Coordinates of C-alpha atoms in Angstrom, one line a residue:
M1 CA 70.0 176.8 62.2
D2 CA 70.2 174.5 59.2
L3 CA 73.5 173.9 57.6
P4 CA 73.9 174.6 53.9
E5 CA 74.0 171.5 51.7
S6 CA 77.6 172.1 50.8
S7 CA 78.7 172.0 54.5
V8 CA 77.1 168.6 55.2
P9 CA 79.9 166.0 55.1
R10 CA 79.7 163.3 52.4
R11 CA 80.7 160.6 54.9
V12 CA 80.0 160.0 58.5
G13 CA 82.6 157.6 59.6
P14 CA 82.8 154.7 57.1
V15 CA 79.2 155.4 55.9
D16 CA 78.5 157.4 52.8
R17 CA 75.7 159.9 53.7
E18 CA 73.9 159.7 50.4
E19 CA 74.0 155.9 50.4
L20 CA 72.5 155.9 53.9
V21 CA 69.7 158.3 53.0
R22 CA 68.8 156.3 49.9
V23 CA 68.7 153.0 51.9
I24 CA 66.4 154.7 54.4
E25 CA 64.2 156.0 51.6
Q26 CA 63.9 152.6 50.1
S27 CA 63.0 151.1 53.4
L28 CA 60.3 153.8 54.1
Y29 CA 58.7 153.1 50.7
S30 CA 58.7 149.4 51.2
L31 CA 57.1 149.8 54.6
G32 CA 54.3 151.9 53.1
Y33 CA 55.4 155.3 54.4
R34 CA 55.4 156.9 51.0
R35 CA 54.9 160.5 52.2
A36 CA 57.6 160.2 54.8
A37 CA 60.0 158.8 52.1
A38 CA 59.1 161.6 49.7
A39 CA 59.6 164.2 52.4
L40 CA 63.1 162.8 53.1
E41 CA 63.9 162.9 49.4
A42 CA 62.9 166.6 49.3
E43 CA 64.6 167.7 52.5
S44 CA 67.8 165.8 51.9
G45 CA 68.1 166.6 48.2
V46 CA 69.0 162.9 47.7
P47 CA 66.6 161.1 45.3
L48 CA 66.0 157.4 45.8
Y49 CA 67.0 156.7 42.2
P50 CA 69.7 158.5 40.1
P51 CA 68.5 160.2 36.9
E52 CA 69.8 157.3 34.8
H53 CA 67.5 154.9 36.6
D54 CA 64.3 156.9 35.8
R55 CA 65.4 157.6 32.2
L56 CA 66.1 153.9 31.6
L57 CA 62.7 152.9 33.1
L58 CA 60.8 155.4 30.9
D59 CA 62.7 154.3 27.8
V60 CA 62.1 150.6 28.4
M61 CA 58.4 151.1 29.0
A62 CA 58.2 153.2 25.8
G63 CA 60.2 150.6 23.8
Q64 CA 63.0 153.1 23.0
W65 CA 65.6 150.4 22.7
D66 CA 68.4 152.5 21.2
A67 CA 68.0 155.1 23.9
C68 CA 68.1 152.3 26.5
V69 CA 71.4 151.1 25.2
E70 CA 72.8 154.6 25.3
T71 CA 71.8 155.0 28.9
V72 CA 73.3 151.6 29.8
R73 CA 76.6 152.7 28.2
S74 CA 76.6 155.9 30.3
V75 CA 76.2 154.1 33.6
A76 CA 79.4 154.3 35.6
G77 CA 81.0 151.2 37.0
V78 CA 79.7 148.7 34.5
G79 CA 82.3 146.3 33.2
D80 CA 82.4 145.1 29.6
A81 CA 80.9 141.7 30.4
D82 CA 78.0 143.1 32.4
R83 CA 77.4 145.8 29.8
A84 CA 77.2 143.1 27.1
V85 CA 74.7 141.2 29.2
A86 CA 72.6 144.3 29.8
E87 CA 72.5 145.1 26.1
F88 CA 71.6 141.5 25.3
L89 CA 68.6 141.7 27.7
L90 CA 67.4 144.8 26.0
W91 CA 67.7 143.5 22.4
R92 CA 66.3 140.1 23.4
G93 CA 63.3 142.0 24.8
H94 CA 62.8 143.9 21.6
Y95 CA 63.4 140.7 19.5
L96 CA 60.7 138.6 21.3
E97 CA 58.2 141.5 21.1
L98 CA 58.8 141.6 17.3
L99 CA 58.2 137.8 17.1
G100 CA 55.0 138.2 19.0
A101 CA 53.8 141.0 16.7
G102 CA 53.9 138.5 13.8
G103 CA 53.6 139.4 10.1
D104 CA 56.4 139.5 7.5
A105 CA 57.6 142.9 8.6
G106 CA 57.9 141.8 12.2
L107 CA 59.9 138.7 11.3
R108 CA 62.1 140.7 9.0
R109 CA 62.9 143.3 11.7
A110 CA 63.4 140.5 14.3
R111 CA 65.9 138.8 12.0
E112 CA 67.8 142.1 11.6
V113 CA 67.9 142.6 15.4
L114 CA 69.3 139.1 15.9
R115 CA 72.0 139.6 13.2
R116 CA 73.1 143.2 13.8
R117 CA 72.4 143.8 17.5
I118 CA 72.5 140.4 19.4
S119 CA 75.1 138.3 17.6
P120 CA 77.9 140.9 17.8
L121 CA 77.6 141.1 21.6
G122 CA 79.6 137.9 22.1
V123 CA 77.2 136.4 24.7
D124 CA 76.8 132.6 25.1
R125 CA 76.1 131.2 21.7
R126 CA 73.5 128.8 23.1
C127 CA 71.4 131.9 23.9
V128 CA 71.7 133.2 20.4
H129 CA 70.9 129.7 19.0
W130 CA 67.8 129.5 21.2
L131 CA 66.6 132.9 19.9
A132 CA 67.2 131.8 16.3
C133 CA 65.1 128.7 16.9
A134 CA 62.3 130.8 18.4
M135 CA 61.9 132.5 15.0
V136 CA 60.5 129.1 13.8
S137 CA 58.8 127.8 16.9
C138 CA 57.7 131.2 18.3
K139 CA 58.6 130.0 21.8
G140 CA 59.0 132.9 24.1
A141 CA 57.3 135.3 21.7
V142 CA 55.6 138.2 23.6
A143 CA 52.0 138.7 22.7
P144 CA 50.9 142.3 22.2
E145 CA 48.5 142.3 25.2
T146 CA 51.4 141.3 27.6
V147 CA 53.9 143.8 26.4
V148 CA 53.6 146.0 29.5
E149 CA 54.3 143.2 32.0
W150 CA 57.1 142.0 29.7
R151 CA 58.9 145.3 29.7
I152 CA 58.6 145.5 33.5
S153 CA 60.3 142.2 33.7
V154 CA 63.0 143.3 31.3
F155 CA 63.7 146.3 33.4
L156 CA 63.9 144.3 36.6
D157 CA 66.4 141.9 34.9
L158 CA 68.4 144.9 33.9
V159 CA 68.8 146.4 37.3
E160 CA 70.2 143.0 38.6
V161 CA 73.1 143.4 36.1
L162 CA 73.8 147.1 36.8
P163 CA 75.8 148.3 39.8
P164 CA 74.1 148.4 43.3
W165 CA 74.1 152.2 43.4
F166 CA 71.8 152.2 40.3
H167 CA 68.9 150.5 42.1
V168 CA 68.9 150.1 45.9
P169 CA 68.1 146.3 46.5
T170 CA 64.8 145.6 48.1
G171 CA 65.1 145.2 51.9
R172 CA 68.7 146.5 52.0
L173 CA 68.3 148.3 55.3
E174 CA 66.5 145.4 57.0
H175 CA 69.3 143.1 55.7
L176 CA 72.0 145.4 57.2
V177 CA 70.3 145.5 60.5
E178 CA 69.7 141.8 60.6
S179 CA 73.4 141.2 59.7
A180 CA 74.5 143.5 62.5
V181 CA 72.3 141.8 65.1
T182 CA 73.3 138.3 63.9
K183 CA 77.0 139.2 64.2
Q184 CA 76.5 140.7 67.7
V185 CA 74.7 137.6 68.8
A186 CA 77.3 135.3 67.3
S187 CA 80.0 137.1 69.2
C188 CA 78.2 137.0 72.5
I189 CA 79.6 134.1 74.4
Y190 CA 76.8 134.0 76.9
H191 CA 73.9 134.3 74.5
N192 CA 71.2 131.9 75.7
L193 CA 67.9 133.9 75.4
P194 CA 66.8 134.1 71.8
D195 CA 63.8 136.4 72.5
E196 CA 65.8 139.1 74.4
I197 CA 67.2 141.0 71.4
T198 CA 66.6 144.7 70.9
L199 CA 67.7 147.3 68.3
F200 CA 67.9 150.0 71.0
E201 CA 71.3 148.9 72.3
D202 CA 74.2 146.7 71.3
H203 CA 73.5 143.0 72.2
K204 CA 75.5 141.6 75.1
C205 CA 74.4 138.9 77.5
H206 CA 75.6 138.5 81.0
E207 CA 77.1 135.2 82.2
Q208 CA 74.1 134.9 84.5
H209 CA 72.0 134.0 81.4
I210 CA 73.5 130.5 81.4
P211 CA 73.0 127.9 84.2
S212 CA 75.4 128.9 87.0
E213 CA 73.5 128.6 90.3
C214 CA 72.7 125.3 92.0
A215 CA 69.1 125.7 92.9
Q216 CA 66.1 123.9 94.3
V217 CA 63.6 124.2 91.5
E218 CA 60.3 125.9 92.5
K219 CA 56.8 126.6 91.2
D220 CA 56.1 124.9 87.9
D221 CA 59.5 123.3 87.9
T222 CA 59.2 121.6 91.3
L223 CA 61.0 118.2 91.6
T224 CA 59.2 115.4 93.3
K225 CA 59.7 111.6 93.2
K226 CA 57.1 110.1 91.0
H227 CA 58.0 106.4 90.9
C228 CA 60.6 104.0 92.1
L229 CA 61.2 101.5 89.3
Q230 CA 61.8 98.1 90.8
G231 CA 62.7 95.0 88.9
H232 CA 66.5 95.0 88.2
H233 CA 68.6 92.8 90.5
K234 CA 72.0 94.0 89.3
P235 CA 73.4 97.5 88.8
I236 CA 71.7 99.4 86.0
S237 CA 74.3 100.6 83.4
F238 CA 72.1 102.3 80.9
V239 CA 68.9 104.5 80.9
A240 CA 67.2 106.1 77.8
W241 CA 64.1 108.3 77.7
S242 CA 61.8 108.1 74.8
P243 CA 61.5 111.3 72.7
N244 CA 57.9 111.7 73.8
D245 CA 58.9 111.3 77.5
R246 CA 56.4 108.5 78.1
M247 CA 58.7 105.5 78.3
L248 CA 62.1 104.6 79.7
L249 CA 64.6 101.9 78.7
T250 CA 66.9 100.4 81.3
C251 CA 69.5 97.6 81.1
G252 CA 72.6 96.2 82.8
T253 CA 75.1 93.4 82.3
G254 CA 73.3 90.1 82.8
E255 CA 69.9 91.9 83.0
S256 CA 67.0 91.9 80.6
L257 CA 66.4 95.1 78.7
K258 CA 63.2 96.6 80.2
L259 CA 60.7 99.1 78.9
W260 CA 58.9 101.2 81.6
N261 CA 55.7 103.2 81.5
V262 CA 56.6 106.5 83.0
D263 CA 53.0 107.4 84.0
T264 CA 52.4 104.2 85.9
G265 CA 55.9 103.1 86.9
E266 CA 55.2 99.6 85.6
C267 CA 57.5 97.5 83.4
N268 CA 55.6 97.0 80.1
L269 CA 58.1 94.7 78.5
K270 CA 61.1 92.6 79.2
F271 CA 62.9 92.0 75.9
Q272 CA 63.3 88.3 75.3
G273 CA 66.8 87.0 75.3
S274 CA 68.4 90.3 76.3
A275 CA 69.7 88.8 79.5
D276 CA 71.7 86.3 77.5
Y277 CA 74.0 88.9 75.9
I278 CA 75.5 92.2 76.8
I279 CA 73.6 95.2 75.6
S280 CA 76.1 98.0 75.5
S281 CA 73.8 100.8 74.3
C282 CA 70.3 101.6 73.2
A283 CA 68.7 104.5 71.4
W284 CA 65.2 105.6 70.4
F285 CA 64.0 106.5 67.0
P286 CA 62.4 109.9 66.9
N287 CA 58.8 108.6 66.6
S288 CA 59.2 106.7 69.9
E289 CA 57.9 103.6 68.2
K290 CA 61.1 101.6 67.8
I291 CA 64.6 101.3 69.3
V292 CA 68.0 100.3 68.1
C293 CA 70.4 98.3 70.3
A294 CA 74.0 97.2 70.2
S295 CA 74.9 93.9 71.8
S296 CA 77.6 91.3 72.1
E297 CA 77.4 87.7 73.3
P298 CA 80.0 85.9 75.4
G299 CA 82.5 83.7 73.4
S300 CA 83.1 84.1 69.7
S301 CA 79.6 85.1 68.6
P302 CA 79.6 88.2 66.4
N303 CA 78.6 91.6 67.6
R304 CA 75.1 92.8 66.6
I305 CA 73.2 96.0 66.0
F306 CA 69.5 95.5 65.7
T307 CA 66.2 97.5 65.7
C308 CA 63.0 96.3 67.2
D309 CA 59.5 97.5 67.9
L310 CA 57.9 98.0 71.3
E311 CA 56.6 94.5 71.3
G312 CA 60.2 93.2 71.3
Q313 CA 60.1 92.0 67.7
E314 CA 63.3 92.4 65.8
L315 CA 63.0 94.4 62.6
E316 CA 66.5 94.7 61.2
V317 CA 69.7 93.1 62.2
W318 CA 73.3 94.0 61.3
A319 CA 75.7 91.2 62.3
G320 CA 79.0 89.7 61.2
D321 CA 82.7 90.1 61.6
R322 CA 82.7 93.6 60.2
I323 CA 80.3 94.9 62.9
P324 CA 82.5 96.3 65.6
K325 CA 81.9 96.2 69.4
V326 CA 79.7 99.3 70.0
S327 CA 80.0 101.3 73.1
E328 CA 77.6 104.1 72.3
L329 CA 74.9 104.7 69.6
A330 CA 72.3 107.3 68.6
V331 CA 69.7 108.1 66.0
T332 CA 69.5 111.6 64.5
P333 CA 66.2 113.5 65.3
D334 CA 65.1 113.1 61.6
G335 CA 65.6 109.4 61.8
R336 CA 67.9 109.4 58.7
H337 CA 71.2 108.4 60.3
L338 CA 72.4 105.9 62.8
I339 CA 75.6 106.9 64.6
F340 CA 77.7 104.5 66.7
V341 CA 81.0 104.5 68.5
S342 CA 83.6 101.7 68.6
C343 CA 87.0 102.3 70.3
N344 CA 88.5 105.2 68.3
D345 CA 86.0 105.3 65.4
I346 CA 82.7 107.1 64.9
W347 CA 80.5 105.3 62.3
I348 CA 77.6 107.0 60.5
R349 CA 75.1 105.0 58.5
E350 CA 72.3 106.2 56.4
L351 CA 68.9 104.6 57.1
P352 CA 67.3 102.4 56.2
K353 CA 70.1 101.0 54.0
G354 CA 72.3 103.7 52.6
R355 CA 75.9 104.9 52.6
E356 CA 78.3 104.4 55.5
W357 CA 81.3 106.5 56.5
R358 CA 83.4 107.0 59.6
F359 CA 85.6 109.5 61.4
R360 CA 88.7 108.2 63.3
E361 CA 90.0 109.6 66.5
K362 CA 93.6 109.1 67.8
Q363 CA 92.3 108.3 71.3
A364 CA 89.6 106.1 72.7
I365 CA 86.1 107.5 72.8
S366 CA 84.1 107.2 76.0
S367 CA 80.8 108.8 75.2
L368 CA 78.7 110.3 72.4
S369 CA 76.1 113.1 72.2
L370 CA 74.1 114.7 69.4
S371 CA 73.1 118.3 68.9
G372 CA 69.4 119.2 68.9
D373 CA 69.3 119.6 65.1
G374 CA 71.1 116.3 64.5
Q375 CA 73.8 118.1 62.4
S376 CA 76.7 117.8 64.9
L377 CA 78.0 115.3 67.5
I378 CA 80.5 115.5 70.3
V379 CA 82.6 112.8 71.8
N380 CA 84.6 112.7 75.0
L381 CA 88.1 111.3 74.6
S382 CA 90.7 109.8 77.0
S383 CA 93.0 112.6 76.0
Q384 CA 90.9 115.0 78.2
E385 CA 89.4 116.7 75.1
I386 CA 85.9 116.9 73.7
H387 CA 85.7 116.9 69.9
L388 CA 82.8 118.2 67.8
W389 CA 82.2 116.7 64.4
K390 CA 79.8 117.7 61.7
I391 CA 77.8 114.6 60.6
N392 CA 78.2 115.2 56.9
E393 CA 80.8 113.2 54.9
S394 CA 83.0 116.3 54.2
S395 CA 83.8 116.8 57.8
T396 CA 87.6 116.3 58.2
V397 CA 88.8 118.3 61.3
P398 CA 86.8 118.5 64.5
E399 CA 86.4 121.5 66.8
K400 CA 88.2 120.9 70.2
F401 CA 87.2 121.8 73.7
K402 CA 89.6 121.5 76.6
G403 CA 89.8 122.2 80.4
H404 CA 87.9 119.4 82.1
K405 CA 89.6 116.3 83.7
Q406 CA 89.1 112.8 82.3
E407 CA 91.7 110.1 82.8
K408 CA 90.1 106.9 84.2
F409 CA 86.3 107.1 84.0
V410 CA 83.5 107.5 81.5
I411 CA 82.5 111.2 81.5
R412 CA 79.4 112.3 79.5
S413 CA 78.9 115.7 77.8
C414 CA 76.0 117.2 76.0
F415 CA 74.8 120.1 73.8
G416 CA 72.5 122.6 75.3
G417 CA 71.1 126.1 75.5
S418 CA 69.4 128.1 72.7
N419 CA 70.0 126.3 69.4
S420 CA 72.6 124.0 71.0
L421 CA 75.0 126.9 71.2
F422 CA 76.7 125.5 74.3
I423 CA 78.5 122.3 75.4
A424 CA 78.6 121.1 79.0
S425 CA 80.5 118.2 80.5
G426 CA 81.2 116.5 83.8
S427 CA 84.7 116.1 85.0
E428 CA 86.8 114.0 87.4
D429 CA 87.7 117.1 89.4
S430 CA 84.0 117.3 90.6
E431 CA 83.3 120.4 88.5
V432 CA 80.8 121.0 85.6
Y433 CA 82.4 122.8 82.6
I434 CA 80.5 124.9 80.0
W435 CA 81.9 126.0 76.6
K436 CA 80.4 128.2 73.9
R437 CA 80.6 126.5 70.6
H438 CA 83.7 127.5 68.6
L439 CA 85.6 128.5 71.8
E440 CA 88.1 126.0 73.0
T441 CA 88.3 127.1 76.6
P442 CA 85.4 127.0 79.1
I443 CA 83.3 130.1 79.7
K444 CA 82.0 128.8 83.0
V445 CA 83.0 126.3 85.6
L446 CA 80.3 125.3 88.1
H447 CA 81.3 124.3 91.7
G448 CA 79.2 122.3 94.1
H449 CA 79.7 118.6 93.7
T450 CA 82.3 116.9 96.0
M451 CA 83.1 113.9 93.8
I452 CA 83.4 112.9 90.1
V453 CA 80.7 114.4 87.9
N454 CA 79.8 111.6 85.5
C455 CA 77.0 113.0 83.4
V456 CA 75.3 116.3 82.5
S457 CA 72.0 116.9 80.7
W458 CA 70.8 120.3 79.4
N459 CA 67.0 120.7 79.5
P460 CA 65.9 120.8 75.8
A461 CA 62.8 122.9 76.6
R462 CA 64.3 125.3 79.2
A463 CA 67.5 126.8 78.0
H464 CA 68.2 128.1 81.5
M465 CA 68.3 124.7 83.2
L466 CA 71.1 122.1 83.4
A467 CA 71.3 118.9 85.5
S468 CA 74.5 117.1 86.6
A469 CA 74.9 113.7 88.3
S470 CA 77.9 112.8 90.5
D471 CA 79.5 110.0 92.5
D472 CA 78.6 112.1 95.6
R473 CA 75.1 110.6 95.1
T474 CA 73.5 113.9 94.2
V475 CA 71.8 115.2 91.1
R476 CA 72.1 119.0 91.0
I477 CA 69.9 121.4 89.0
W478 CA 71.7 124.5 87.8
L479 CA 69.7 127.6 86.8
A480 CA 70.4 131.0 85.4
R481 CA 71.0 133.2 88.4
K482 CA 67.8 135.2 87.9
T483 CA 65.7 132.1 88.5
G484 CA 65.4 129.9 91.5
S485 CA 67.2 130.2 94.8
I486 CA 70.8 129.3 95.8
C487 CA 71.1 125.9 97.5
S488 CA 73.5 125.4 100.4

């Protein structure tokens, strides 16, 4: 049995019933379900638009400007300033139509509208001055054949000034739903699967959605040895993959910087002279066509940062007393910024030759890593903290992540997961730690290594896969629990 209209509650929880119905009606109309929307209006007794809306629309289209002003003044919830703007829009519309009509009578009436209707409203005098100039230049005058389109635009401008209840904003229901989903996803600490979102239930990911099981990768992710790169005679201290995954850079103290072909396993180039100085770090530019290196020479020679092509030819060099000794460097994915670390400082330089700024930490920095979008960076500190900085100049206070152990050795961390929403790090206690961005404490600790975990790397193409390397001479692959099998 249907309840009488008077017994239907105005509010259901915090939601106003009539507002909800109107938002649904607007959504149905915008989706093309006009009959369904009309049926909802009829059954609910709640029209999409209030009577003032339809009356104002009819009066604007008919050019009944005095009646329009009376309607605007009757609309509840309109402040004096907004009411003045609404009246200005109406009289401006009428004024420009009169200018477009031409003739002495039209100009005389336009002058009267400007003097008696527009000037007393107290709006920005520049607007009034512009309209006065239009009487001479006819700029903005509305030609008679475009009056219908002009009045529609006047009405649309009006509803932007009037209260939200007067005209339901386009896409309002969709916006509310998207906002709710976005908020749920943002509050889900394990969210790592961007495609698995449904409107049929509240969003909540299980911890199994992030890498948590050490697994032997199978099927299309099978791991096999492809090449053994031979050529270095001393320990290798640095390895860097090219962004296109076709080349590899390797170097070590007293060793030449070498460029390897990943497909063949052959060394394509030994960079001349690189064995004569210490290359502390290298990084690729995003096009995989040039690299940047930081080096220092024994004795009193200045430190250098230089770029070169894949033929070993130097392109740009930064040298001198003001160039610090660099321990880590990186280039943002868009190629617009060079970032390097020296002791307690993070330096950021616009490329090719732009501004430069820096962030200063209180403790020594041991490693640097960039987010996938190049907008953020993380550094590991000797204070056993990881700090996240925004790359823009306005960044002043970093986000902090704690829980891992780092006292004596270089430990490397990384961004990872869907949209770089997570941070992972090795640790001196043989564990792998994972944080959700904006949360200071770890959400997951991975057990399996038996010695210090020096480095971690999150697969940029597979959000469910994380790799870790340890002094126990193993590299372990961690997968979400629903993929792969548990290793012993």
